[in-house]
mmCIF file of C-alpha atoms and ligand atoms in Angstrom:
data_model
loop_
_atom_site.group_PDB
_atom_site.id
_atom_site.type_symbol
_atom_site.label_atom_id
_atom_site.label_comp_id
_atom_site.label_asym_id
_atom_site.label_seq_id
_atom_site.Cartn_x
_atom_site.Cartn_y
_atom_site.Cartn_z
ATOM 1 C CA UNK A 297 0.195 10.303 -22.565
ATOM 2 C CA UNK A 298 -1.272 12.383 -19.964
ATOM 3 C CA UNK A 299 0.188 15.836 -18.539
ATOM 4 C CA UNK A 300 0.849 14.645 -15.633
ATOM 5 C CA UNK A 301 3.786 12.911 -17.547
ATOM 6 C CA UNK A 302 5.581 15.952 -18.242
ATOM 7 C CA UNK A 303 6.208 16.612 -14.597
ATOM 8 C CA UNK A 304 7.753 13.173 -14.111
ATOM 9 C CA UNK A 305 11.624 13.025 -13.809
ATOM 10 C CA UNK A 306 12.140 9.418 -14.859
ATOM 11 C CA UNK A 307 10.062 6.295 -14.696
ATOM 12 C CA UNK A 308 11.143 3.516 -11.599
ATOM 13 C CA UNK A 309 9.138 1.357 -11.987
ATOM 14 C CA UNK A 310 7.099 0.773 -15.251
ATOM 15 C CA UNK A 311 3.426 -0.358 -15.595
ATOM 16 C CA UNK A 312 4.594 -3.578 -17.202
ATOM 17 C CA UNK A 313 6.341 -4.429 -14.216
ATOM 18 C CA UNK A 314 3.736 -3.316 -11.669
ATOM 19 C CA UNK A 315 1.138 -5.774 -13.251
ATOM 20 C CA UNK A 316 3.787 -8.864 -13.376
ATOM 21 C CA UNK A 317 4.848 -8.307 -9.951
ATOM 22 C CA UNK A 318 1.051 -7.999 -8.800
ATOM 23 C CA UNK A 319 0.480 -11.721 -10.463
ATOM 24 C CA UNK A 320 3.468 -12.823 -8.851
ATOM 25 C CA UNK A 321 2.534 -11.789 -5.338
ATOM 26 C CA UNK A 322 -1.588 -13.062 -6.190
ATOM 27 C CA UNK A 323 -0.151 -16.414 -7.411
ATOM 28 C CA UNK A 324 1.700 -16.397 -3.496
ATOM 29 C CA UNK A 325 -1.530 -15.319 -1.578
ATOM 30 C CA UNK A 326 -3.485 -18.102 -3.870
ATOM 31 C CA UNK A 327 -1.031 -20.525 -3.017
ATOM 32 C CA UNK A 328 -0.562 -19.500 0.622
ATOM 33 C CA UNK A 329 -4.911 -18.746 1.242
ATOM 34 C CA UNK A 330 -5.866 -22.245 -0.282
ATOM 35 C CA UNK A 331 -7.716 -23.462 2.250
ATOM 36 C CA UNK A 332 -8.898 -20.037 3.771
ATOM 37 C CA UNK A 333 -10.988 -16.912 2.366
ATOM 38 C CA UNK A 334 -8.714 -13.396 2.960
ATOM 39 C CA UNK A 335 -10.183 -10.207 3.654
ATOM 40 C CA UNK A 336 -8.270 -7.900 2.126
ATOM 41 C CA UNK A 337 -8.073 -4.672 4.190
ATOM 42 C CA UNK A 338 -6.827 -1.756 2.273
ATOM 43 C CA UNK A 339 -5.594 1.416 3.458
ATOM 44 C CA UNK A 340 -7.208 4.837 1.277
ATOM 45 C CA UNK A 341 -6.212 6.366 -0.336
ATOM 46 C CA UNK A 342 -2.716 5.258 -1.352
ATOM 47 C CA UNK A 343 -4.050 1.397 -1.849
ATOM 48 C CA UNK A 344 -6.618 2.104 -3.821
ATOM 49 C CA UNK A 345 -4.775 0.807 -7.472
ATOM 50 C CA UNK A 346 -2.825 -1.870 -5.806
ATOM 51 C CA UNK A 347 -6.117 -3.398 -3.828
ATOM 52 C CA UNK A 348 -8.022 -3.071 -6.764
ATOM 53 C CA UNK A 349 -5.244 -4.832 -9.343
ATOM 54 C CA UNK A 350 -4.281 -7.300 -6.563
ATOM 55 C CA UNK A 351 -8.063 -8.575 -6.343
ATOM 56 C CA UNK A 352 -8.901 -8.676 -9.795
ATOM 57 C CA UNK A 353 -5.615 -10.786 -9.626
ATOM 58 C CA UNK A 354 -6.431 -13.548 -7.274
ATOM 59 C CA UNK A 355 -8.027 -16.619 -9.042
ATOM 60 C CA UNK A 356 -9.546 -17.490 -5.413
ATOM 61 C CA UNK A 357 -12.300 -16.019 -3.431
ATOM 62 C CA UNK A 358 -11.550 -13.148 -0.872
ATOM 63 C CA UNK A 359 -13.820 -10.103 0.325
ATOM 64 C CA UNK A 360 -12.920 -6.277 1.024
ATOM 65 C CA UNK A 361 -13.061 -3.892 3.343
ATOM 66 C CA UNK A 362 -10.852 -0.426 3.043
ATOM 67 C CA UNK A 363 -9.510 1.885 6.087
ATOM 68 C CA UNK A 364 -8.543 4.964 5.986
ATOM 69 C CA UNK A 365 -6.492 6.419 8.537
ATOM 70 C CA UNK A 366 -3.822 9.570 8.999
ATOM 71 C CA UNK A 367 -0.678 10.087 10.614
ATOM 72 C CA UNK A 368 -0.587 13.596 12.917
ATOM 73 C CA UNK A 369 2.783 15.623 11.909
ATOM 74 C CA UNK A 370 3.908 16.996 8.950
ATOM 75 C CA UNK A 371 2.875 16.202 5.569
ATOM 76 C CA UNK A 372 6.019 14.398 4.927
ATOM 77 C CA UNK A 373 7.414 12.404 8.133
ATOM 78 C CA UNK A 374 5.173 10.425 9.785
ATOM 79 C CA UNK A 375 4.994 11.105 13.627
ATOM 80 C CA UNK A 376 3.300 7.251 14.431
ATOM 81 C CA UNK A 377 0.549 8.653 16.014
ATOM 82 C CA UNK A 378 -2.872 7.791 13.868
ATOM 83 C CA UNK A 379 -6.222 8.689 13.713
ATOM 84 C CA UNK A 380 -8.805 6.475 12.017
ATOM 85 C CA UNK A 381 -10.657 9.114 9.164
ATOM 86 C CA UNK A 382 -12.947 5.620 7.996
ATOM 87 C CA UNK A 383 -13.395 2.337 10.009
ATOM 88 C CA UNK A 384 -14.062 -1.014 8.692
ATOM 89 C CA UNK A 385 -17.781 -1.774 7.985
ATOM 90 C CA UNK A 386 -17.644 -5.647 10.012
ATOM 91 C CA UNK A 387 -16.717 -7.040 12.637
ATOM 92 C CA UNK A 388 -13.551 -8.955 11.641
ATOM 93 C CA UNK A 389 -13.191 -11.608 14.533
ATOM 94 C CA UNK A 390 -12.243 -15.116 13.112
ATOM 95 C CA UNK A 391 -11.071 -13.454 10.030
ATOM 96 C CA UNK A 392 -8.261 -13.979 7.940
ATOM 97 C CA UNK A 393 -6.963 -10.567 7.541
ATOM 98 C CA UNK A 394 -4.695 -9.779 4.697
ATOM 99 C CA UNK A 395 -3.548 -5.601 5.350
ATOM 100 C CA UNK A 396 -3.316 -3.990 1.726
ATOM 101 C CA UNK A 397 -0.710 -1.175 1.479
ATOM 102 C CA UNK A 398 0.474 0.645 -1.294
ATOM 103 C CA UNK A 399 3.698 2.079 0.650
ATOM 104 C CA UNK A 400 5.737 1.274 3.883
ATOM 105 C CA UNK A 401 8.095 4.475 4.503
ATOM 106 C CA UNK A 402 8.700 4.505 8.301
ATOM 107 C CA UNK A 403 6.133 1.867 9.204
ATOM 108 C CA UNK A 404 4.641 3.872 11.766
ATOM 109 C CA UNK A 405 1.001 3.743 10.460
ATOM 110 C CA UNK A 406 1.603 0.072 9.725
ATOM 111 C CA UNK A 407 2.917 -0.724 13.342
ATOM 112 C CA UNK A 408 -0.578 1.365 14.684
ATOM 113 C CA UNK A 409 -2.593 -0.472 12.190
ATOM 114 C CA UNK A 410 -0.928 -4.025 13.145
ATOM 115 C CA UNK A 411 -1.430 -3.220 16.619
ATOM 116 C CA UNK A 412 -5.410 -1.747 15.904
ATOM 117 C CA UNK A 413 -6.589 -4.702 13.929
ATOM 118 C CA UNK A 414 -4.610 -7.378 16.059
ATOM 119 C CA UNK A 415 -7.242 -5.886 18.899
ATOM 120 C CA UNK A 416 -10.041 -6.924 17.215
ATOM 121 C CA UNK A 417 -9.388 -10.960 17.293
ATOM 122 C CA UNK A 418 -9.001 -11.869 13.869
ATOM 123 C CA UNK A 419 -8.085 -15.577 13.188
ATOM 124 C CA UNK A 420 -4.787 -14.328 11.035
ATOM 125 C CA UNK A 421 -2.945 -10.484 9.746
ATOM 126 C CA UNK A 422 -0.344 -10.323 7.562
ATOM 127 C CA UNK A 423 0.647 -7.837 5.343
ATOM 128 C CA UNK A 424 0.831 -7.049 1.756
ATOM 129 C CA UNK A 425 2.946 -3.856 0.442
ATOM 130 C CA UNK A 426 3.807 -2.837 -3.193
ATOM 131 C CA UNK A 427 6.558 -0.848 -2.368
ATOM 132 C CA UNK A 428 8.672 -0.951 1.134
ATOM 133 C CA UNK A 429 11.505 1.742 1.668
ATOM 134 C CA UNK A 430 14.184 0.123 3.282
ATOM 135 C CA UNK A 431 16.096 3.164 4.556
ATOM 136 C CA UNK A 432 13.446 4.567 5.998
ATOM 137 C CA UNK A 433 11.845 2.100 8.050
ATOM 138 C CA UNK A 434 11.899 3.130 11.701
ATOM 139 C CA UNK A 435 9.877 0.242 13.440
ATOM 140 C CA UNK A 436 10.035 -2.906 11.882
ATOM 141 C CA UNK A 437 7.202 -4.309 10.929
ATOM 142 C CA UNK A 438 6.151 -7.986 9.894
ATOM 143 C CA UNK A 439 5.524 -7.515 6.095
ATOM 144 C CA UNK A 440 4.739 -11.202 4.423
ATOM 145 C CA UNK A 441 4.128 -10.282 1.101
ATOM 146 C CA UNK A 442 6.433 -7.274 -0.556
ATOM 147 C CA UNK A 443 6.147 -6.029 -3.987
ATOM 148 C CA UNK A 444 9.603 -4.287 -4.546
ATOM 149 C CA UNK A 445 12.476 -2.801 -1.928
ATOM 150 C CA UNK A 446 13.071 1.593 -2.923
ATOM 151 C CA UNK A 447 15.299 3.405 -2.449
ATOM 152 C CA UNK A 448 14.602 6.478 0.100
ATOM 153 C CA UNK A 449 13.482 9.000 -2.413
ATOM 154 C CA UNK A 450 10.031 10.864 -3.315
ATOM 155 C CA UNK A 451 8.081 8.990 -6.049
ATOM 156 C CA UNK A 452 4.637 9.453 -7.274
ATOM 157 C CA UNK A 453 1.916 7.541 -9.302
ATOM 158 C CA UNK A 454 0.010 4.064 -8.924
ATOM 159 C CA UNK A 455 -1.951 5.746 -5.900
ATOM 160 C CA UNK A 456 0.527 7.666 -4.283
ATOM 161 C CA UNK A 457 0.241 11.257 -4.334
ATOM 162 C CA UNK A 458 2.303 14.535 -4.395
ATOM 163 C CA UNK A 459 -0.482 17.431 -2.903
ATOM 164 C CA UNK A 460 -3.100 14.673 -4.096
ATOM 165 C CA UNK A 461 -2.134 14.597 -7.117
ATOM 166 C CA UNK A 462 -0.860 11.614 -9.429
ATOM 167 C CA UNK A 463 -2.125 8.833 -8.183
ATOM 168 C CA UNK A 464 -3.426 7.912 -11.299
ATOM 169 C CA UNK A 465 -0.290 7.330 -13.419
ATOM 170 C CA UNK A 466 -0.128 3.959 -14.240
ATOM 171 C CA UNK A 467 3.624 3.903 -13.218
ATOM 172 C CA UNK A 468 5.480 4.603 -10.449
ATOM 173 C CA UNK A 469 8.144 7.637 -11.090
ATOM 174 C CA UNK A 470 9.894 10.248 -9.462
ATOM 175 C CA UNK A 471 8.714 13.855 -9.949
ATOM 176 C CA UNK A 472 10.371 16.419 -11.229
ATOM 177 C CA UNK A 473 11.786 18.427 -8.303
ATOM 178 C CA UNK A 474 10.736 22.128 -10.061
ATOM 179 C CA UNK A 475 6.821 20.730 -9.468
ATOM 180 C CA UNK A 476 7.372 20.996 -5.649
ATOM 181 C CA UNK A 477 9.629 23.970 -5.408
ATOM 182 C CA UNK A 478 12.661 22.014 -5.280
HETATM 183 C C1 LIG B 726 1.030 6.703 3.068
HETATM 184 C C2 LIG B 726 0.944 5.218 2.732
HETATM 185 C C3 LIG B 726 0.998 4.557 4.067
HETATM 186 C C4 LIG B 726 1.846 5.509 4.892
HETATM 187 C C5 LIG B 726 3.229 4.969 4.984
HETATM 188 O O1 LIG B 726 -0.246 7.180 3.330
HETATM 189 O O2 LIG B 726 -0.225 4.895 2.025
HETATM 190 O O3 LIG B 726 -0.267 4.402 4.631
HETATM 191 O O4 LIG B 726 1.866 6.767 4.221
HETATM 192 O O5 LIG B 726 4.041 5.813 5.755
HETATM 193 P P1 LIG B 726 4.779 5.333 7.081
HETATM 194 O O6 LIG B 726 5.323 3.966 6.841
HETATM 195 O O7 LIG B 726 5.880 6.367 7.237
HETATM 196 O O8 LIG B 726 3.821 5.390 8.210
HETATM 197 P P2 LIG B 726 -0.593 8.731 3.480
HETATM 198 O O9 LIG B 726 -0.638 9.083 4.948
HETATM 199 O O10 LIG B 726 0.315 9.558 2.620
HETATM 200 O O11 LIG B 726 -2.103 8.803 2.954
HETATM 201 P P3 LIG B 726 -2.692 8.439 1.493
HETATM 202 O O12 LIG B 726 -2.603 6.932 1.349
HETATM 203 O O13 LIG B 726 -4.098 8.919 1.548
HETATM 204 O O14 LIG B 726 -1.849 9.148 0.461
#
């Protein structure tokens, strides 16, 4: 039990069911990546659990790279416009590209990041998200692999962060709204 704990409302989705649903969805990518070596692209810092679970759960081969990249606007709507904060390290032409996300809320930084790795002629991109808000999305984008469909509210833990803080809870919860003034 951590302190963090104490500033969590309730639990949505428990660690139990964050690890089966990460076998589930590297059982898929085995499945759908037999005959082809992803590179999994994940986007800091949010990712950084889910990338880090999801390879340890593939039983194939696949390499890494991470991204990290920020929307301009306010801390908590996402204006689509992105700046790159840390570029891939290769070249990825020819590559089968799998995108690692922990979140998609509007899926503006997706749709940028789609449109920003598309540009640089990889052989295949598709998509992997933990969590998708349905309500929220703005731009739809083409999401192959999702972990589970939230509703629109703010949730913390498993890499996402309120003011940088909880991404470490092994579960994914929904603060208490006192912690951010609410
Ligand atoms: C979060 C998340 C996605 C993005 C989703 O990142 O990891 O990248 O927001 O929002 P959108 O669909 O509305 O564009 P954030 O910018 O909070 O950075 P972080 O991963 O470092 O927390």
């Amino acid at each position: 039990m951590s302190v963090l704990d104490e500033d969590i409302e309730e639990i949505r989705i428990p660690a139990e069911e964050i690890r089966a649903k990460i076998a589930e969805l590297a059982a898929q990518i085995d499945l759908d990546y037999a005959d082809r070596e992803p590179l999994l692209v994940g986007v800091l810092k949010g990712a950084a659990m889910f990338m880090s679970d999801l390879a340890r759960a593939l039983q194939r081969p696949s390499t890494m790279e991470f991204m990290a990249v920020s929307s301009y606007g306010s801390s908590t709507t996402s204006s689509g416009v992105v700046r790159i904060l840390k570029d891939l390290d290769r070249d990825i032409s020819g590559q089968h590209v799998i995108v690692v996300e922990d979140i998609i809320d509007s899926g503006l930084t997706l749709s940028w990041l789609l449109r920003n790795l598309r540009a640089r002629q990889p052989a295949s991109v598709e998509v992997v998200a933990l969590l998708r808000k349905t309500e929220a999305v703005k731009v739809e984008v083409p999401v192959r692999y999702v972990g589970f469909d939230i509703p629109n509210e703010f949730v913390v833990g498993y890499g996402l962060d309120y003011a940088e803080r909880y991404r470490g809870l092994p579960y994914i919860g929904r603060l208490r709204p006192a912690v951010y003034g609410g």
